[in-house]
Short mmCIF file of C-alpha atoms and ligand atoms in Angstrom, two decimals:
data_model
loop_
_atom_site.label_atom_id
_atom_site.label_comp_id
_atom_site.label_asym_id
_atom_site.label_seq_id
_atom_site.Cartn_x
_atom_site.Cartn_y
_atom_site.Cartn_z
CA MET A 309 -0.07 -0.14 0.16
CA ARG A 310 1.10 3.38 -0.86
CA GLU A 311 2.21 5.58 2.23
CA VAL A 312 0.19 8.85 2.62
CA HIS A 313 2.47 11.79 3.14
CA THR A 314 0.43 14.58 4.50
CA THR A 315 2.38 17.87 5.21
CA VAL A 316 1.70 20.53 7.87
CA ASN A 317 3.67 23.57 7.51
CA ASN A 318 6.33 21.53 5.72
CA ILE A 319 6.52 18.81 8.42
CA PRO A 320 5.83 15.52 6.71
CA MET A 321 3.25 13.91 9.04
CA ALA A 322 3.62 10.18 8.28
CA ASP A 323 7.49 10.28 8.92
CA LYS A 324 7.69 12.53 11.97
CA LYS A 325 6.52 12.27 15.49
CA PRO A 326 4.16 15.14 16.39
CA THR A 327 6.33 18.05 17.69
CA GLU A 328 5.92 19.20 21.20
CA ILE A 329 4.80 22.76 21.83
CA ALA A 330 7.27 22.96 24.78
CA SER A 331 10.09 22.37 22.03
CA LEU A 332 9.07 25.98 20.59
CA GLY A 333 8.23 27.85 23.74
CA GLU A 334 5.27 30.48 23.55
CA PHE A 335 7.06 33.04 21.44
CA GLY A 336 8.63 30.34 19.00
CA LEU A 337 5.08 28.99 18.68
CA ILE A 338 3.58 32.27 17.74
CA ASP A 339 6.23 32.90 15.23
CA HIS A 340 5.80 29.39 13.90
CA LEU A 341 2.14 30.01 13.45
CA THR A 342 2.05 33.41 12.09
CA ASP A 343 5.28 33.53 9.82
CA SER A 344 3.57 32.59 6.76
CA PHE A 345 0.89 35.24 6.96
CA SER A 346 1.45 38.36 4.96
CA VAL A 347 -0.19 41.62 5.32
CA ARG A 348 -2.75 42.28 2.45
CA ASN A 349 -4.46 45.60 3.35
CA ALA A 350 -2.84 48.93 3.17
CA SER A 351 -4.49 49.78 6.41
CA THR A 352 -2.73 47.33 8.33
CA LEU A 353 0.20 49.38 9.42
CA ARG A 354 1.44 46.98 12.09
CA GLY A 355 0.22 43.26 12.59
CA VAL A 356 1.75 40.39 14.86
CA GLY A 357 4.72 41.15 16.93
CA ASP A 358 3.85 44.27 19.11
CA ASP A 359 1.72 45.03 22.07
CA ALA A 360 -1.18 45.87 19.87
CA ALA A 361 -1.94 45.93 16.19
CA VAL A 362 -1.93 49.28 14.42
CA ILE A 363 -4.70 50.07 11.93
CA ALA A 364 -4.93 53.11 9.67
CA ALA A 365 -8.07 55.26 10.68
CA GLY A 366 -8.10 58.42 8.47
CA ALA A 367 -4.99 60.44 7.43
CA ASP A 368 -3.27 61.11 10.83
CA GLU A 369 -5.08 58.66 13.24
CA VAL A 370 -4.69 55.03 13.94
CA THR A 371 -6.90 52.44 15.63
CA LEU A 372 -5.00 50.06 18.21
CA CYS A 373 -6.27 46.62 18.95
CA THR A 374 -5.07 44.01 21.26
CA THR A 375 -6.65 40.77 22.81
CA ASP A 376 -5.91 38.82 25.99
CA LEU A 377 -7.21 35.39 27.10
CA LEU A 378 -7.38 34.63 30.89
CA LEU A 379 -8.01 31.07 31.99
CA GLU A 380 -8.91 29.74 35.25
CA GLY A 381 -6.12 27.54 36.51
CA VAL A 382 -3.54 29.07 34.26
CA ASP A 383 -3.96 32.72 34.79
CA PHE A 384 -6.17 32.83 38.06
CA ASP A 385 -7.33 30.56 40.90
CA LEU A 386 -10.76 31.15 41.92
CA THR A 387 -10.19 29.80 45.59
CA TYR A 388 -8.36 33.07 46.33
CA PHE A 389 -9.16 35.55 43.49
CA PRO A 390 -12.33 37.74 44.05
CA LEU A 391 -14.29 37.81 40.92
CA LYS A 392 -14.69 41.68 41.18
CA HIS A 393 -10.94 42.03 41.14
CA LEU A 394 -10.66 39.53 38.50
CA GLY A 395 -12.87 41.67 36.23
CA TYR A 396 -10.99 44.83 36.90
CA LYS A 397 -7.48 42.83 36.25
CA ALA A 398 -8.95 41.48 32.91
CA VAL A 399 -9.53 44.96 31.75
CA VAL A 400 -6.17 46.35 33.03
CA VAL A 401 -4.12 43.47 31.12
CA ALA A 402 -5.78 44.50 27.84
CA VAL A 403 -5.68 48.24 28.24
CA SER A 404 -2.18 48.08 29.33
CA ASP A 405 -1.05 46.75 25.87
CA LEU A 406 -2.70 49.83 24.13
CA LEU A 407 -0.97 52.26 26.63
CA ALA A 408 2.27 50.43 25.62
CA MET A 409 1.57 51.80 22.25
CA ASN A 410 1.30 55.27 23.53
CA GLY A 411 -2.53 55.28 22.73
CA ARG A 412 -5.89 56.14 24.29
CA PRO A 413 -8.05 53.03 25.26
CA GLU A 414 -11.51 53.54 24.07
CA GLN A 415 -13.54 50.47 23.62
CA LEU A 416 -13.70 46.79 25.18
CA LEU A 417 -15.34 43.51 23.92
CA VAL A 418 -15.53 40.81 26.71
CA SER A 419 -16.17 37.19 25.84
CA LEU A 420 -16.89 34.68 28.53
CA GLY A 421 -16.69 30.87 28.80
CA VAL A 422 -18.87 30.17 31.73
CA SER A 423 -18.55 26.86 33.86
CA SER A 424 -21.66 25.64 35.64
CA LYS A 425 -20.25 26.06 39.05
CA ILE A 426 -20.44 29.89 38.52
CA SER A 427 -23.53 31.76 39.71
CA VAL A 428 -25.24 34.89 38.28
CA GLU A 429 -24.17 36.59 41.40
CA ALA A 430 -20.59 35.66 40.93
CA LEU A 431 -21.01 36.99 37.17
CA ASP A 432 -22.30 40.27 38.78
CA ASP A 433 -19.22 40.60 40.76
CA LEU A 434 -16.95 40.05 37.73
CA TYR A 435 -18.93 42.76 35.87
CA ALA A 436 -18.96 45.08 38.72
CA GLY A 437 -15.10 44.87 38.48
CA ILE A 438 -15.16 45.31 34.67
CA ARG A 439 -17.66 48.32 35.07
CA PHE A 440 -15.31 49.96 37.80
CA ALA A 441 -12.39 49.54 35.25
CA CYS A 442 -14.27 50.95 32.40
CA GLU A 443 -15.30 54.13 34.58
CA GLU A 444 -11.73 54.53 35.89
CA MET A 445 -9.90 54.13 32.47
CA GLU A 446 -12.75 55.78 30.57
CA VAL A 447 -13.53 52.96 27.96
CA ASP A 448 -16.87 51.71 26.78
CA LEU A 449 -17.93 47.92 26.88
CA VAL A 450 -19.16 47.57 23.42
CA GLY A 451 -19.67 43.91 22.98
CA GLY A 452 -18.65 40.19 23.39
CA ASP A 453 -19.74 36.61 23.32
CA THR A 454 -21.02 34.39 25.89
CA LYS A 455 -20.70 30.41 26.11
CA ALA A 456 -20.86 27.59 28.51
CA SER A 457 -17.62 25.95 29.27
CA VAL A 458 -16.95 22.51 30.24
CA THR A 459 -13.68 23.41 31.74
CA GLY A 460 -13.15 26.54 33.81
CA LEU A 461 -13.91 30.14 33.40
CA ALA A 462 -12.35 31.75 30.34
CA ILE A 463 -12.40 35.49 30.19
CA HIS A 464 -11.35 37.02 26.87
CA VAL A 465 -10.91 40.69 26.65
CA THR A 466 -10.24 42.62 23.28
CA ALA A 467 -9.48 46.32 23.75
CA LEU A 468 -9.48 49.14 20.92
CA GLY A 469 -8.02 52.34 21.21
CA ARG A 470 -6.66 55.45 19.17
CA ALA A 471 -3.62 57.42 18.71
CA ARG A 472 -2.06 60.16 16.35
CA LYS A 473 0.08 58.20 13.77
CA GLU A 474 3.18 59.93 14.69
CA GLU A 475 2.65 59.29 18.30
CA VAL A 476 2.41 55.46 18.17
CA VAL A 477 5.49 54.00 20.14
CA TYR A 478 6.64 50.54 18.75
CA ARG A 479 8.92 48.03 20.44
CA GLY A 480 11.39 48.40 17.66
CA GLY A 481 12.47 52.17 17.85
CA ALA A 482 15.18 51.99 20.63
CA LYS A 483 18.49 53.65 19.44
CA LEU A 484 22.05 53.41 20.77
CA HIS A 485 22.75 55.12 24.04
CA ASP A 486 18.76 55.68 24.78
CA LEU A 487 18.04 55.58 28.44
CA ILE A 488 16.07 52.57 29.64
CA CYS A 489 13.07 53.87 31.94
CA ILE A 490 10.68 52.06 34.00
CA THR A 491 7.57 53.23 36.01
CA GLY A 492 6.65 52.06 39.44
CA ASN A 493 8.41 49.03 41.10
CA LEU A 494 8.75 45.39 39.95
CA GLY A 495 8.29 41.96 41.49
CA ALA A 496 5.39 42.72 43.95
CA ALA A 497 2.64 41.05 41.92
CA TYR A 498 4.70 37.82 41.81
CA MET A 499 5.43 38.05 45.51
CA GLY A 500 1.61 38.64 46.16
CA LEU A 501 0.78 35.48 43.99
CA GLN A 502 3.36 33.54 46.22
CA LEU A 503 1.71 34.63 49.39
CA LEU A 504 -1.64 33.53 48.24
CA GLU A 505 -0.26 30.33 47.05
CA ARG A 506 1.47 29.83 50.55
CA GLU A 507 -1.83 30.49 52.41
CA LYS A 508 -3.87 28.07 50.03
CA ARG A 509 -1.17 25.20 50.90
CA VAL A 510 -1.13 26.01 54.66
CA LEU A 511 -4.91 26.18 54.88
CA ARG A 512 -5.93 23.37 52.86
CA GLY A 513 -8.65 21.35 54.53
CA VAL A 514 -9.22 23.91 57.25
CA LYS A 515 -12.94 24.68 57.75
CA ASP A 516 -12.94 28.42 58.18
CA PRO A 517 -9.56 29.45 56.90
CA GLU A 518 -8.23 32.71 58.07
CA PRO A 519 -5.17 33.52 55.81
CA GLU A 520 -2.42 35.66 57.37
CA PHE A 521 -1.68 38.68 55.09
CA LYS A 522 -0.76 41.19 57.82
CA GLY A 523 2.06 43.53 56.43
CA ASN A 524 1.85 42.10 52.92
CA GLU A 525 -1.31 44.06 51.88
CA TYR A 526 0.52 46.01 49.12
CA LEU A 527 1.72 42.63 47.55
CA LEU A 528 -1.78 41.38 47.46
CA GLN A 529 -3.01 44.72 45.89
CA ARG A 530 -0.39 44.47 43.15
CA TYR A 531 -1.29 40.95 42.22
CA LEU A 532 -5.24 41.19 42.50
CA LYS A 533 -5.66 44.76 41.43
CA PRO A 534 -2.93 45.88 39.32
CA ALA A 535 -2.97 49.42 37.83
CA ALA A 536 -2.80 50.30 34.02
CA ARG A 537 -0.34 53.16 33.72
CA LYS A 538 -2.75 55.55 31.86
CA ASP A 539 -1.41 58.35 34.14
CA ILE A 540 2.13 57.79 32.55
CA VAL A 541 0.85 58.09 28.96
CA GLU A 542 -0.89 61.38 29.85
CA LEU A 543 2.22 62.60 31.65
CA LEU A 544 4.48 61.86 28.83
CA ALA A 545 2.06 63.74 26.46
CA GLU A 546 2.04 66.68 28.81
CA GLU A 547 5.79 66.70 28.83
CA LYS A 548 5.85 66.36 24.88
CA ILE A 549 8.13 63.15 25.22
CA VAL A 550 7.49 60.46 22.55
CA PRO A 551 9.61 57.60 23.78
CA THR A 552 11.58 55.79 21.16
CA SER A 553 10.22 52.43 22.14
CA MET A 554 7.88 50.97 24.69
CA ILE A 555 6.35 47.67 26.05
CA ASP A 556 4.45 46.85 29.15
CA LEU A 557 5.82 44.68 31.75
CA SER A 558 3.71 41.45 31.81
CA ASP A 559 6.20 38.82 31.45
CA GLY A 560 8.86 40.22 33.53
CA LEU A 561 11.68 42.73 32.94
CA ALA A 562 14.10 40.26 31.61
CA SER A 563 11.80 38.86 28.86
CA ASP A 564 10.14 42.04 28.16
CA LEU A 565 13.48 44.09 27.74
CA LEU A 566 14.82 41.21 25.37
CA GLN A 567 11.69 41.94 23.32
CA ILE A 568 12.59 45.50 22.89
CA CYS A 569 16.35 44.53 22.11
CA LYS A 570 15.11 41.97 19.69
CA ALA A 571 12.75 44.35 17.76
CA SER A 572 15.12 47.35 17.88
CA LYS A 573 18.16 45.19 17.13
CA CYS A 574 20.04 46.57 19.97
CA GLY A 575 21.68 45.35 23.38
CA ALA A 576 21.16 46.83 26.69
CA ARG A 577 22.73 47.30 30.22
CA ILE A 578 20.66 47.65 33.27
CA TYR A 579 21.97 48.16 36.71
CA LEU A 580 20.84 45.92 39.54
CA ASP A 581 20.89 48.56 42.20
CA ARG A 582 18.67 50.91 40.09
CA ILE A 583 15.63 48.46 39.76
CA PRO A 584 12.98 49.73 42.01
CA ILE A 585 11.67 47.04 44.23
CA ALA A 586 9.03 47.92 47.20
CA ARG A 587 9.89 47.19 50.71
CA GLN A 588 7.32 44.61 51.19
CA THR A 589 8.49 42.79 48.15
CA THR A 590 12.14 42.54 49.57
CA ALA A 591 10.67 41.56 53.13
CA PHE A 592 8.43 38.93 51.86
CA ALA A 593 11.11 37.46 49.41
CA GLU A 594 13.47 37.25 52.41
CA GLU A 595 10.84 35.54 54.48
CA ILE A 596 10.24 32.77 51.68
CA HIS A 597 14.16 32.63 51.04
CA THR A 598 14.06 34.01 47.33
CA ASP A 599 15.78 36.88 45.66
CA PRO A 600 13.63 40.00 45.07
CA VAL A 601 15.66 40.73 42.01
CA VAL A 602 14.71 37.44 40.45
CA ALA A 603 11.05 38.35 41.17
CA ALA A 604 11.41 41.67 39.31
CA LEU A 605 13.34 40.16 36.45
CA ASN A 606 11.17 36.99 35.82
CA GLY A 607 8.18 37.22 38.02
CA GLY A 608 5.70 39.13 35.56
CA GLU A 609 2.31 40.52 35.93
CA ASP A 610 3.66 44.13 37.08
CA TYR A 611 1.80 45.94 34.17
CA GLU A 612 4.27 48.83 34.55
CA LEU A 613 5.77 50.45 31.47
CA LEU A 614 9.32 50.03 30.18
CA PHE A 615 10.14 52.71 27.69
CA THR A 616 13.44 54.17 26.04
CA VAL A 617 14.20 57.99 25.46
CA PRO A 618 17.00 59.80 24.06
CA LEU A 619 19.73 60.81 26.54
CA ALA A 620 19.00 64.30 26.19
CA LEU A 621 15.76 63.81 27.64
CA GLN A 622 17.13 62.65 30.86
CA GLU A 623 15.99 65.70 32.92
CA ARG A 624 12.57 65.84 31.52
CA VAL A 625 11.94 62.29 32.23
CA MET A 626 13.03 62.42 35.86
CA ARG A 627 10.90 65.42 36.25
CA MET A 628 7.77 63.44 35.48
CA GLY A 629 8.12 61.71 38.75
CA GLY A 630 7.22 57.95 39.36
CA VAL A 631 9.88 57.07 36.62
CA ASP A 632 13.33 55.47 37.04
CA VAL A 633 16.27 55.25 34.62
CA ILE A 634 17.55 51.88 35.04
CA GLY A 635 20.18 51.67 32.25
CA HIS A 636 20.94 52.30 28.66
CA ILE A 637 20.79 50.82 25.22
CA THR A 638 23.89 49.41 23.72
CA ALA A 639 24.95 48.01 20.32
CA GLU A 640 23.21 44.60 19.30
CA ASN A 641 26.51 42.65 19.35
CA THR A 642 27.18 43.44 22.87
CA GLY A 643 23.95 41.63 24.26
CA ALA A 644 21.62 42.47 27.07
CA TYR A 645 23.21 42.37 30.52
CA LEU A 646 22.39 43.11 34.19
CA VAL A 647 25.34 44.86 35.86
CA THR A 648 25.75 43.99 39.74
CA PRO A 649 27.00 46.57 42.26
CA ASP A 650 30.52 44.87 42.36
CA GLY A 651 30.74 45.46 38.33
CA GLY A 652 29.76 41.90 37.39
CA GLU A 653 27.74 41.39 34.29
CA ILE A 654 24.98 38.89 34.19
CA ARG A 655 23.57 38.01 30.65
CA LEU A 656 19.71 38.52 30.74
CA LYS A 657 17.75 35.56 29.88
CA ALA A 658 14.12 35.28 29.10
CA GLN A 659 12.79 33.30 32.04
CA GLY A 660 9.48 34.79 32.39
CA PHE A 661 6.50 32.96 33.54
CA ARG A 662 5.81 31.73 30.05
CA ASP A 663 9.37 30.49 29.17
CA LYS A 664 9.26 28.24 32.07
CA GLU A 665 6.10 26.43 30.94
N1 LIG B 75 -2.32 32.68 18.38
C1 LIG B 75 -1.86 33.89 17.71
N2 LIG B 75 -2.08 34.23 16.63
C2 LIG B 75 -1.78 35.43 15.86
N3 LIG B 75 -1.00 36.30 16.70
C3 LIG B 75 -0.71 36.11 17.97
C4 LIG B 75 -1.16 34.79 18.56
N4 LIG B 75 -0.71 34.79 19.98
C5 LIG B 75 -0.14 36.13 20.13
N5 LIG B 75 -0.24 36.82 18.88
C6 LIG B 75 0.37 37.99 18.59
O1 LIG B 75 1.82 37.85 18.94
C7 LIG B 75 2.42 39.09 19.74
C8 LIG B 75 3.05 38.80 20.97
O2 LIG B 75 2.00 38.29 22.04
P1 LIG B 75 2.16 38.57 23.44
O3 LIG B 75 3.44 38.40 23.91
O4 LIG B 75 0.97 37.87 23.98
O5 LIG B 75 1.91 40.15 23.63
P2 LIG B 75 1.46 40.84 24.86
O6 LIG B 75 2.42 40.36 25.92
O7 LIG B 75 1.89 42.26 24.51
O8 LIG B 75 -0.02 40.74 25.12
C9 LIG B 75 1.27 40.14 19.69
O9 LIG B 75 1.39 41.05 18.55
C10 LIG B 75 0.06 39.15 19.59
O10 LIG B 75 -0.98 39.94 19.04
C1 LIG B 76 -2.78 30.30 39.16
C2 LIG B 76 -1.82 31.23 38.46
N1 LIG B 76 -0.50 30.67 38.17
C3 LIG B 76 0.24 31.56 37.54
C4 LIG B 76 0.09 32.89 37.53
C5 LIG B 76 1.35 33.68 36.70
N2 LIG B 76 1.03 34.34 35.43
C6 LIG B 76 -0.04 33.98 34.71
S1 LIG B 76 0.00 34.92 33.25
C7 LIG B 76 1.43 35.69 33.71
C8 LIG B 76 2.18 36.66 32.75
C9 LIG B 76 1.47 37.16 31.65
O1 LIG B 76 1.34 36.29 30.48
P1 LIG B 76 0.52 36.31 29.48
O2 LIG B 76 -1.01 36.06 29.95
O3 LIG B 76 0.79 35.54 28.40
O4 LIG B 76 0.20 37.86 29.18
P2 LIG B 76 0.71 38.67 27.90
O5 LIG B 76 1.95 38.73 27.79
O6 LIG B 76 -0.14 37.88 26.66
O7 LIG B 76 0.05 40.03 28.08
C10 LIG B 76 1.92 35.29 34.85
C11 LIG B 76 3.12 35.59 35.52
C12 LIG B 76 -1.06 33.41 37.80
N3 LIG B 76 -1.49 34.68 37.59
N4 LIG B 76 -1.89 32.68 38.36
MG1 LIG B 77 2.38 43.69 26.13
#
């Protein structure tokens, strides 16, 4: 009998074992799946590869579009994640990608996969959080889709925004000697997650569990109710600063800075003692015998902004407040490094949450 040779993306299926997703990693998988697509419409100014897609809307304006999927058991655990907070966070995760393009968020579409164990009251709580986020970030809920789910809860948020064409900031615009700036502090959300997971472990099987969160409230807030930095995008506009590149910190500083380096074809030096880390993050990291810097580099879910500006804008950036300069852009062939206080250099590796999966 003749052997059948089907090919999928040029992989002969009859001769080869199926390729495990883990061998590509998430970013490798996205590239593998999307590489063979070309852009057909002149209105698609930027497709796959940045925080949001950029679509022409008139002569000077663009529409920005991004989508994020949150899955129960993967992105959140309903034993300790209040639904109101979850609704709020789902909006933040999507809106943050529009802000990372220097855009104004305007509309949201929210789709749900709802498992039978979820009550109408629980969904009311989820939507109270979504409503609160819509009011705070001045966005309109304009649609979505609702289905029963046979697995857990799935929340899928698409966010649309707008920007002037020349003000859109891409990942790929960082230039040699630019300053690397970040907002807020890093690693707190990851420590909040560690705290919640610890209390869940300790209190497993206890009838009326009373988790111990005293002194760590800030960590919980950063994990359960992160802020989208719309204030920073507004401040940048007030100061008339258009960053050369920008990304939101969802996957951890190391992984996200490497995305800037890859897209901008550059290297980077960041200084360990300049990475802002909150007191509670350091204290809790010590308590559980982990390194707060590792949490900042690889923890993820901070939803702060990382951007680069020309050296000449240092004073203006510092004047904004809430922004720290943590390093500078170097030539591509010098790689991306973390410089320790004793002058040691550690090569940055993408060890974000997703790369460990
Ligand atoms: N399954 C997919 N099909 C097409 N494009 C995708 C897919 N998954 C992710 N992307 C695109 O790949 C890029 C990187 O995705 P991701 O790292 O999730 O971005 P972000 O962290 O900013 O949300 C984005 O432009 C995103 O739209
Ligand atoms: C139960 C649980 N386990 C692990 C995590 C950690 N976690 C989930 S997503 C994520 C980073 C963001 O990744 P992704 O959803 O791919 O965001 P994107 O880059 O697409 O914006 C992290 C650190 C979590 N929040 N909850
Ligand atoms: Mg992003």
